[in-house]
Short mmCIF file of C-alpha atoms and ligand atoms in Angstrom, two decimals:
data_model
loop_
_atom_site.label_atom_id
_atom_site.label_comp_id
_atom_site.label_asym_id
_atom_site.label_seq_id
_atom_site.Cartn_x
_atom_site.Cartn_y
_atom_site.Cartn_z
CA MET A 28 0.00 0.00 0.00
CA SER A 29 1.28 3.38 -1.01
CA HIS A 30 1.06 6.34 1.39
CA TYR A 31 0.04 8.64 -1.47
CA GLU A 32 -2.45 8.71 -4.34
CA LEU A 33 -4.10 10.95 -6.90
CA ARG A 34 -7.10 13.05 -5.93
CA CYS A 35 -9.23 15.49 -7.93
CA ARG A 36 -8.54 19.05 -6.84
CA GLU A 37 -12.19 20.02 -7.19
CA CYS A 38 -14.56 17.09 -6.57
CA GLY A 39 -12.17 15.14 -4.32
CA ARG A 40 -12.59 11.78 -6.07
CA THR A 41 -9.52 9.59 -5.62
CA TRP A 42 -7.84 7.79 -8.51
CA GLY A 43 -5.14 5.61 -6.94
CA ASN A 44 -1.82 5.78 -8.76
CA GLN A 45 -1.86 5.80 -12.54
CA PRO A 46 -0.62 7.93 -15.46
CA ARG A 47 -3.50 10.40 -15.52
CA SER A 48 -3.78 14.13 -14.92
CA ILE A 49 -7.49 14.93 -15.28
CA CYS A 50 -10.58 13.78 -13.36
CA ASP A 51 -13.04 12.02 -15.68
CA ASP A 52 -15.98 13.17 -13.55
CA CYS A 53 -15.41 16.92 -13.52
CA PHE A 54 -12.39 17.47 -15.85
CA SER A 55 -10.38 19.17 -13.10
CA PRO A 56 -6.68 18.50 -12.54
CA LEU A 57 -5.50 15.71 -10.24
CA GLU A 58 -3.01 16.18 -7.46
CA VAL A 59 -0.95 13.79 -5.30
CA VAL A 60 -2.17 13.65 -1.68
CA TYR A 61 -0.41 11.92 1.21
CA ASP A 62 -1.44 10.13 4.35
CA TYR A 63 0.10 12.72 6.69
CA GLY A 64 -1.40 10.94 9.69
CA ALA A 65 0.64 7.83 8.88
CA LEU A 66 3.77 9.95 8.41
CA ARG A 67 3.22 11.65 11.78
CA ALA A 68 2.49 8.36 13.52
CA GLN A 69 5.77 6.75 12.47
CA THR A 70 7.83 5.78 15.51
CA ASN A 71 10.87 3.66 16.40
CA GLY A 72 13.33 6.02 14.75
CA ASN A 73 11.26 6.18 11.56
CA ALA A 74 9.62 9.48 12.41
CA LEU A 75 10.45 12.26 9.98
CA THR A 76 12.48 14.67 12.09
CA ARG A 77 14.80 17.57 11.26
CA GLU A 78 17.73 15.56 12.58
CA ARG A 79 16.95 12.54 10.45
CA ILE A 80 16.58 14.62 7.29
CA SER A 81 19.77 16.59 8.02
CA GLN A 82 21.81 13.38 8.21
CA ARG A 83 20.84 12.29 4.70
CA SER A 84 22.76 13.00 1.48
CA PRO A 85 22.56 16.60 0.26
CA ASN A 86 20.08 16.15 -2.57
CA MET A 87 16.30 16.33 -3.06
CA TRP A 88 15.83 12.62 -2.18
CA ARG A 89 16.31 13.52 1.50
CA TYR A 90 12.59 14.43 1.45
CA ALA A 91 11.59 11.08 -0.08
CA GLU A 92 8.65 10.52 2.30
CA LEU A 93 7.03 13.68 0.95
CA LEU A 94 7.43 12.70 -2.71
CA PRO A 95 5.40 10.19 -4.75
CA LEU A 96 8.13 7.59 -5.21
CA PRO A 97 7.22 3.99 -6.05
CA GLN A 98 8.16 1.13 -3.72
CA GLY A 99 11.80 0.15 -4.10
CA PHE A 100 12.77 3.28 -6.06
CA GLN A 101 16.53 3.84 -6.03
CA PRO A 102 17.64 7.34 -7.08
CA ARG A 103 20.50 7.37 -9.55
CA LEU A 104 21.25 11.10 -9.67
CA PRO A 105 21.98 13.58 -6.83
CA VAL A 106 19.47 16.19 -8.01
CA GLY A 107 18.75 19.40 -6.10
CA PHE A 108 19.95 20.78 -2.76
CA THR A 109 21.20 23.83 -4.61
CA PRO A 110 22.76 26.71 -2.66
CA LEU A 111 20.68 29.29 -0.80
CA PHE A 112 22.67 32.38 0.04
CA ASN A 113 22.43 35.95 1.17
CA ALA A 114 22.53 38.64 -1.54
CA PRO A 115 23.39 41.92 0.23
CA HIS A 116 24.69 43.83 -2.79
CA LEU A 117 21.65 42.97 -4.89
CA ALA A 118 19.41 43.79 -1.92
CA GLU A 119 20.88 47.27 -1.65
CA ARG A 120 20.40 47.92 -5.36
CA LEU A 121 16.82 46.58 -5.46
CA SER A 122 15.56 48.21 -2.27
CA GLY A 123 17.67 51.35 -2.26
CA THR A 124 18.74 50.69 1.33
CA ALA A 125 21.54 48.78 3.02
CA ALA A 126 18.96 47.63 5.56
CA ALA A 127 17.79 44.90 3.20
CA ALA A 128 20.17 42.34 4.63
CA ASN A 129 17.65 39.52 4.51
CA LEU A 130 17.46 38.93 0.77
CA TYR A 131 18.36 35.39 -0.32
CA ILE A 132 18.86 33.70 -3.67
CA LYS A 133 17.82 30.08 -4.15
CA ASN A 134 20.20 29.23 -6.95
CA ASP A 135 18.82 26.51 -9.22
CA ALA A 136 21.02 27.85 -12.02
CA VAL A 137 23.38 25.15 -10.73
CA CYS A 138 20.89 22.31 -10.29
CA LEU A 139 22.19 18.93 -11.50
CA PRO A 140 22.29 17.59 -14.13
CA THR A 141 20.98 20.23 -16.59
CA LEU A 142 21.20 23.53 -14.69
CA SER A 143 17.57 24.37 -14.07
CA PHE A 144 14.91 23.51 -11.49
CA LYS A 145 13.26 21.28 -14.11
CA ASP A 146 15.68 18.51 -13.09
CA ARG A 147 13.64 18.18 -9.90
CA VAL A 148 10.28 17.63 -11.59
CA VAL A 149 11.70 15.27 -14.19
CA ALA A 150 13.44 13.17 -11.54
CA VAL A 151 10.09 12.46 -9.86
CA ALA A 152 8.20 11.99 -13.15
CA LEU A 153 10.68 9.42 -14.47
CA ALA A 154 10.69 7.49 -11.20
CA ASN A 155 6.99 6.93 -11.91
CA ALA A 156 7.35 6.43 -15.68
CA ARG A 157 9.40 3.33 -14.95
CA ALA A 158 6.91 2.00 -12.42
CA PHE A 159 4.03 2.51 -14.88
CA GLY A 160 5.90 0.45 -17.48
CA PHE A 161 6.76 3.15 -20.03
CA ASP A 162 9.88 2.58 -22.13
CA THR A 163 9.53 5.98 -23.85
CA VAL A 164 9.21 9.34 -22.14
CA SER A 165 8.22 12.61 -23.71
CA CYS A 166 7.29 16.23 -23.05
CA SER A 167 6.26 19.53 -24.55
CA SER A 168 8.80 22.08 -23.47
CA THR A 169 9.85 25.72 -23.47
CA GLY A 170 13.47 24.49 -23.29
CA ASN A 171 14.62 23.56 -19.81
CA LEU A 172 12.21 20.67 -19.49
CA ALA A 173 13.50 19.34 -22.82
CA ASN A 174 17.08 19.37 -21.48
CA ALA A 175 16.08 17.66 -18.26
CA VAL A 176 13.91 14.92 -19.79
CA ALA A 177 16.61 14.12 -22.37
CA ALA A 178 19.38 13.89 -19.77
CA HIS A 179 17.45 11.89 -17.19
CA ALA A 180 16.13 9.52 -19.88
CA ALA A 181 19.69 8.85 -21.04
CA ARG A 182 20.72 8.06 -17.49
CA GLU A 183 17.69 5.79 -16.96
CA GLY A 184 18.01 4.02 -20.30
CA LEU A 185 14.63 5.27 -21.55
CA LYS A 186 13.85 6.55 -25.04
CA ALA A 187 12.95 10.24 -25.23
CA TRP A 188 10.77 12.17 -27.69
CA ILE A 189 10.87 15.93 -27.09
CA PHE A 190 8.45 18.44 -28.62
CA ILE A 191 9.47 22.09 -28.73
CA PRO A 192 8.47 25.34 -30.49
CA ALA A 193 10.79 25.60 -33.52
CA ASP A 194 12.29 28.95 -32.51
CA LEU A 195 13.73 28.04 -29.07
CA GLU A 196 17.18 29.26 -28.02
CA PRO A 197 19.87 27.29 -29.94
CA ALA A 198 21.65 26.27 -26.70
CA LYS A 199 18.46 24.67 -25.38
CA ILE A 200 17.95 22.68 -28.60
CA LEU A 201 21.58 21.54 -28.71
CA GLY A 202 21.44 20.76 -25.00
CA THR A 203 18.63 18.32 -25.79
CA ASN A 204 20.13 16.76 -28.94
CA VAL A 205 23.36 15.95 -27.16
CA PHE A 206 21.67 13.35 -24.93
CA GLY A 207 20.49 11.39 -27.96
CA ALA A 208 16.84 12.40 -27.61
CA LYS A 209 14.57 12.67 -30.64
CA VAL A 210 13.76 16.38 -30.92
CA VAL A 211 10.62 17.38 -32.84
CA ARG A 212 10.46 21.09 -33.72
CA ILE A 213 6.94 22.35 -34.16
CA ALA A 214 6.09 25.42 -36.22
CA GLY A 215 4.03 27.05 -33.49
CA ASN A 216 4.14 28.37 -29.95
CA TYR A 217 4.30 26.33 -26.74
CA ASP A 218 0.54 26.21 -26.28
CA GLN A 219 0.16 24.63 -29.74
CA VAL A 220 2.96 22.15 -29.00
CA ASN A 221 1.29 21.22 -25.73
CA ARG A 222 -2.10 20.62 -27.38
CA LEU A 223 -0.44 18.31 -29.91
CA CYS A 224 1.24 16.38 -27.07
CA SER A 225 -2.12 15.78 -25.37
CA GLN A 226 -3.35 14.23 -28.63
CA ILE A 227 -0.21 12.10 -29.02
CA ALA A 228 -0.54 10.91 -25.41
CA ASP A 229 -3.99 9.52 -26.27
CA GLU A 230 -2.55 7.54 -29.21
CA HIS A 231 0.81 6.30 -27.94
CA HIS A 232 1.72 4.53 -24.73
CA TRP A 233 4.34 7.11 -23.76
CA GLY A 234 5.02 8.77 -20.44
CA PHE A 235 4.56 12.50 -21.05
CA VAL A 236 6.09 14.08 -17.99
CA ASN A 237 3.89 17.19 -18.18
CA VAL A 238 0.75 15.56 -19.58
CA ASN A 239 -0.22 12.11 -18.22
CA LEU A 240 2.53 12.15 -15.53
CA ARG A 241 1.91 15.80 -14.61
CA PRO A 242 0.63 15.26 -11.03
CA TYR A 243 3.82 13.32 -10.19
CA TYR A 244 6.07 15.73 -12.09
CA ALA A 245 4.64 18.73 -10.26
CA GLU A 246 5.44 17.26 -6.82
CA GLY A 247 9.16 17.52 -7.63
CA SER A 248 8.86 21.31 -7.38
CA LYS A 249 8.07 21.00 -3.67
CA THR A 250 11.72 20.21 -3.00
CA VAL A 251 12.58 23.88 -3.72
CA GLY A 252 10.36 24.81 -0.77
CA PHE A 253 11.67 22.06 1.54
CA GLU A 254 15.23 23.17 0.86
CA ILE A 255 14.51 26.87 1.39
CA ALA A 256 13.06 26.09 4.83
CA GLU A 257 15.86 23.73 5.85
CA GLN A 258 18.58 26.07 4.55
CA LEU A 259 17.11 29.00 6.48
CA GLY A 260 17.63 26.88 9.61
CA TRP A 261 14.19 25.21 9.57
CA ARG A 262 12.19 28.39 9.39
CA LEU A 263 10.02 29.96 6.72
CA PRO A 264 10.79 33.29 5.01
CA ASP A 265 8.39 36.25 4.93
CA ASN A 266 8.28 36.40 1.14
CA VAL A 267 9.02 34.22 -1.89
CA VAL A 268 9.37 35.67 -5.38
CA CYS A 269 8.89 33.00 -8.02
CA PRO A 270 8.90 33.03 -11.84
CA MET A 271 5.77 31.57 -13.44
CA ALA A 272 5.25 29.72 -16.71
CA GLY A 273 2.55 27.09 -16.24
CA GLY A 274 2.17 28.39 -12.68
CA SER A 275 2.98 25.09 -10.97
CA LEU A 276 6.24 25.88 -9.13
CA ILE A 277 4.77 28.74 -7.07
CA THR A 278 1.85 26.58 -5.88
CA LYS A 279 4.18 23.70 -4.97
CA ILE A 280 6.55 25.82 -2.87
CA LYS A 281 3.46 26.84 -0.91
CA LYS A 282 2.39 23.20 -0.60
CA ALA A 283 5.88 22.31 0.65
CA PHE A 284 5.73 24.96 3.39
CA ASP A 285 2.24 23.79 4.41
CA GLU A 286 3.46 20.19 4.66
CA LEU A 287 6.44 21.14 6.82
CA ILE A 288 4.06 22.98 9.15
CA LYS A 289 1.66 20.00 9.21
CA LEU A 290 4.49 17.65 10.17
CA GLY A 291 5.81 20.01 12.86
CA LEU A 292 9.14 20.50 11.07
CA VAL A 293 8.81 24.32 11.05
CA GLU A 294 6.85 26.86 13.09
CA PRO A 295 3.64 27.99 11.39
CA LYS A 296 4.03 31.27 9.51
CA GLU A 297 2.13 33.17 6.82
CA VAL A 298 4.46 33.44 3.86
CA LYS A 299 3.54 35.86 1.06
CA PHE A 300 3.94 34.53 -2.48
CA PHE A 301 4.87 36.88 -5.32
CA GLY A 302 4.68 35.83 -8.96
CA ALA A 303 7.00 37.09 -11.71
CA GLN A 304 6.32 37.10 -15.46
CA ALA A 305 7.54 38.83 -18.58
CA THR A 306 5.18 41.57 -19.77
CA GLY A 307 5.13 39.91 -23.22
CA CYS A 308 3.57 36.81 -21.66
CA SER A 309 1.85 37.74 -18.43
CA PRO A 310 -1.54 35.98 -18.24
CA ILE A 311 -1.16 35.25 -14.52
CA SER A 312 0.16 38.61 -13.40
CA THR A 313 -2.47 40.37 -15.54
CA ALA A 314 -5.22 38.38 -13.81
CA VAL A 315 -3.80 39.25 -10.38
CA LYS A 316 -3.52 42.94 -11.25
CA THR A 317 -7.05 43.14 -12.66
CA GLY A 318 -8.55 41.20 -9.77
CA SER A 319 -9.68 38.29 -11.94
CA SER A 320 -9.57 34.69 -10.70
CA GLU A 321 -9.50 33.24 -14.23
CA ILE A 322 -6.82 33.31 -16.91
CA GLU A 323 -7.26 35.18 -20.16
CA PRO A 324 -4.88 33.34 -22.55
CA GLN A 325 -2.23 35.44 -24.31
CA LYS A 326 -0.06 35.04 -27.39
CA PRO A 327 3.51 35.09 -26.02
CA ASN A 328 5.99 37.65 -27.31
CA THR A 329 9.07 37.85 -25.06
CA ILE A 330 12.73 36.87 -24.86
CA ALA A 331 11.89 34.97 -21.64
CA ARG A 332 11.20 31.82 -23.63
CA SER A 333 11.22 29.46 -20.66
CA LEU A 334 8.23 31.36 -19.23
CA ALA A 335 6.37 31.83 -22.54
CA ILE A 336 3.20 29.89 -21.81
CA GLY A 337 0.16 31.88 -22.86
CA ASN A 338 -2.42 29.49 -21.39
CA PRO A 339 -0.91 28.27 -18.11
CA ALA A 340 -2.24 24.91 -16.87
CA ASP A 341 -2.00 25.91 -13.21
CA GLY A 342 -2.75 29.60 -13.70
CA HIS A 343 -5.95 29.47 -11.69
CA TYR A 344 -4.17 27.87 -8.72
CA ALA A 345 -1.21 30.25 -8.99
CA ILE A 346 -3.64 33.19 -8.70
CA LYS A 347 -5.18 31.54 -5.62
CA THR A 348 -1.75 31.04 -4.03
CA ILE A 349 -0.78 34.66 -4.64
CA LYS A 350 -4.05 36.25 -3.51
CA GLY A 351 -4.61 33.81 -0.66
CA THR A 352 -1.28 34.68 0.94
CA GLY A 353 -1.51 38.45 0.54
CA GLY A 354 1.12 38.52 -2.20
CA TRP A 355 1.13 40.14 -5.61
CA SER A 356 2.33 39.55 -9.14
CA GLU A 357 4.44 41.77 -11.36
CA ASP A 358 5.86 41.69 -14.86
CA VAL A 359 8.83 43.30 -16.59
CA SER A 360 9.67 44.26 -20.17
CA ASP A 361 12.39 42.53 -22.19
CA PRO A 362 14.94 45.37 -21.72
CA GLU A 363 14.32 45.15 -17.96
CA VAL A 364 14.97 41.41 -18.13
CA ILE A 365 18.37 42.03 -19.71
CA ASP A 366 19.24 44.78 -17.21
CA SER A 367 18.27 42.46 -14.37
CA ILE A 368 20.38 39.56 -15.68
CA ARG A 369 23.33 41.96 -15.68
CA LEU A 370 22.48 43.38 -12.26
CA LEU A 371 22.40 39.92 -10.63
CA ALA A 372 25.66 38.96 -12.31
CA GLU A 373 27.44 42.22 -11.37
CA THR A 374 26.22 42.30 -7.77
CA GLU A 375 26.27 38.63 -6.74
CA GLY A 376 28.25 36.73 -9.38
CA ILE A 377 25.31 34.64 -10.60
CA PHE A 378 24.65 34.28 -14.31
CA THR A 379 20.98 33.46 -14.76
CA GLU A 380 18.87 32.92 -17.83
CA THR A 381 15.98 35.19 -18.84
CA ALA A 382 13.60 33.69 -16.24
CA GLY A 383 16.01 34.80 -13.50
CA GLY A 384 16.09 38.26 -15.04
CA VAL A 385 12.30 38.31 -14.83
CA THR A 386 12.41 37.36 -11.14
CA VAL A 387 15.04 39.93 -10.19
CA GLY A 388 13.33 42.67 -12.22
CA CYS A 389 9.96 41.97 -10.61
CA ALA A 390 11.53 41.85 -7.15
CA GLY A 391 12.88 45.36 -7.74
CA LYS A 392 9.38 46.58 -8.59
CA LEU A 393 7.94 44.90 -5.48
CA TYR A 394 10.51 46.63 -3.24
CA ARG A 395 9.79 49.99 -4.90
CA GLN A 396 6.04 49.45 -4.39
CA ASP A 397 6.68 48.67 -0.68
CA ARG A 398 4.97 45.32 -1.14
CA ILE A 399 8.23 43.78 0.05
CA LEU A 400 9.93 45.57 2.93
CA PRO A 401 13.72 45.70 3.34
CA GLU A 402 13.77 44.15 6.82
CA GLU A 403 11.70 41.11 5.75
CA THR A 404 13.30 37.77 4.87
CA THR A 405 12.77 37.38 1.14
CA VAL A 406 13.83 34.53 -1.15
CA LEU A 407 14.20 35.00 -4.92
CA CYS A 408 13.94 31.78 -6.93
CA VAL A 409 16.58 31.82 -9.64
CA THR A 410 15.51 28.83 -11.70
CA GLY A 411 17.82 28.58 -14.71
CA ASN A 412 21.33 29.16 -16.06
CA GLY A 413 22.47 32.10 -18.19
CA LEU A 414 24.72 30.03 -20.43
CA LYS A 415 21.57 28.65 -22.05
CA THR A 416 20.28 32.06 -23.19
CA THR A 417 23.43 33.95 -24.18
CA ASP A 418 21.76 34.98 -27.46
CA VAL A 419 19.71 37.64 -25.62
CA LEU A 420 22.94 39.39 -24.61
CA ALA A 421 24.28 39.52 -28.18
CA GLY A 422 25.31 43.10 -28.90
CA VAL A 423 25.26 44.16 -25.25
CA TYR A 424 29.04 43.85 -24.91
CA ARG A 425 31.54 45.25 -27.43
CA THR A 426 34.14 42.87 -28.80
CA GLU A 427 37.38 44.66 -27.99
CA ARG A 428 40.15 44.87 -30.58
CA PRO A 429 42.96 42.40 -29.77
CA ILE A 430 46.33 43.81 -28.73
CA ALA A 431 49.80 42.30 -29.14
CA ALA A 432 51.14 40.16 -26.27
CA LYS A 433 53.59 42.92 -25.25
CA LEU A 434 53.74 44.82 -21.97
CA GLY A 435 54.13 48.15 -23.78
CA GLU A 436 50.99 47.48 -25.81
CA PHE A 437 49.07 46.66 -22.65
CA GLU A 438 50.28 49.79 -20.84
CA SER A 439 49.06 52.06 -23.63
CA TYR A 440 45.80 50.08 -23.86
CA LEU A 441 45.35 50.57 -20.09
CA GLN A 442 46.01 54.30 -20.41
CA GLN A 443 43.45 54.61 -23.23
CA THR A 444 40.90 52.67 -21.21
CA LEU A 445 41.42 54.91 -18.18
CA ASP A 446 41.20 58.04 -20.37
CA VAL A 447 37.88 56.84 -21.80
CA ALA A 448 36.57 56.07 -18.31
CA GLU A 449 37.52 59.60 -17.20
CA VAL A 450 35.69 61.36 -20.01
CA PRO A 451 32.49 62.02 -18.04
CA GLU A 452 34.55 63.66 -15.29
CA ALA A 453 36.38 65.80 -17.85
CA ILE A 454 33.14 66.90 -19.47
CA ARG A 455 31.69 67.84 -16.09
CA ALA A 456 34.79 69.89 -15.28
CA ALA A 457 34.55 71.68 -18.62
CA ASP A 458 30.87 72.42 -18.03
CA GLU A 459 31.63 73.89 -14.64
CA ALA A 460 34.41 76.02 -16.11
CA VAL A 461 31.95 77.43 -18.63
CA GLN A 462 29.45 78.28 -15.90
CA VAL A 463 32.08 79.94 -13.76
CA GLY A 464 33.16 82.01 -16.76
CA ALA A 465 29.59 83.08 -17.56
C1 PLP B 520 9.54 26.02 -16.36
C2 PLP B 520 10.30 27.12 -15.73
C3 PLP B 520 9.72 27.97 -14.78
C4 PLP B 520 8.26 27.98 -14.38
O1 PLP B 520 7.71 26.81 -13.98
P1 PLP B 520 6.14 26.56 -13.86
O2 PLP B 520 6.06 25.53 -12.81
O3 PLP B 520 5.70 26.07 -15.21
O4 PLP B 520 5.47 27.84 -13.52
C5 PLP B 520 10.53 28.92 -14.17
N1 PLP B 520 11.82 29.05 -14.52
C6 PLP B 520 12.41 28.28 -15.44
C7 PLP B 520 13.84 28.51 -15.78
C8 PLP B 520 11.68 27.28 -16.08
O5 PLP B 520 12.28 26.53 -17.00
ZN1 ZN B 521 -13.24 15.70 -10.15
#
């Protein structure tokens, strides 16, 4: 007997464990629920305590009891447990005050094995794909999921078919091909790719991680929340700022916090959830701002490709999470995304992809709107790596002319560079001289 199963989020009907994401009775999404009573009642050293978790290997499998993992599952990759660290320089720039000492970055730009938080969801989905007897796994993807499914499938010895919009970032396509996956480029946007995948899932006995395995996949995102709490010393932050595509991650971090409270692993606390989107694809933040509880689908047009889902599957629940916790949602333009990627890199030494730029940019807005206060403990979820989206920075940096490998050449180059840097000062001095003369 498993200590978890699928349950309809609306009518509550239970469905056991099977590759299915929708309730046949009311067409609402299914979710994994756990027997928390059984988890709490465990004794004889089996109880889930902080001490017991802390002694386990530093990866997401240390929270195994709170994940839907089939009997006898043996993890083969140390996914997750990415660094959480203080970001004082960024905090000062975003909030305009040095008092903002409690800003933290959860850095999934270095998640193993493919450098985004999608490794977490895929790890859980594939654990179940095996148990359900699939020999082929698949997904529709905005890029990072493609990388993760391809890599994990290679490791697990499963075949992978990956469906992507044709115009994804080259590094994300190459970073899927390299694992030997079959990549199908679709002339259309993500929402069209996803619709096609639902049709294929009806015809072929494949494990689609974000279609028929979606309830299991989504649970993997909870590990971001478990880790944030543990890494803050088993306490919850005041605020979480989270990028949103399908809207699942933000709801699952909330679920993780709620579970830790239920199991007595952290003190109860009301955490505010803030969503971040790109203005060119902002169906969730638009709904929050206009006070609507339903999503109005959009046609995506933004460089933040990993977040470009115009009709988010969990949009409705993301809105609920944000409003229900007293949070808010913001969005930023593409130029702001680029500025924010650079700001995070220059202040804290983290190179994030466009989604991270969206999160940092929105966090800045939230500080300026006083929705996040400097003295509060705030965690920004940086979910992907900048080396996958270098194309958006093309043209931002000049390619300098090469100089000869001679000390003299360097010294004159240095002098020129310093002269150029001093120009603004010189101009100011000249301006002042003119005014004095006048
Ligand atoms: C997929 C993705 C997200 C958003 O995840 P959802 O659960 O679909 O909202 C955020 N950041 C990155 C880098 C992603 O790839
Ligand atoms: Zn139902």
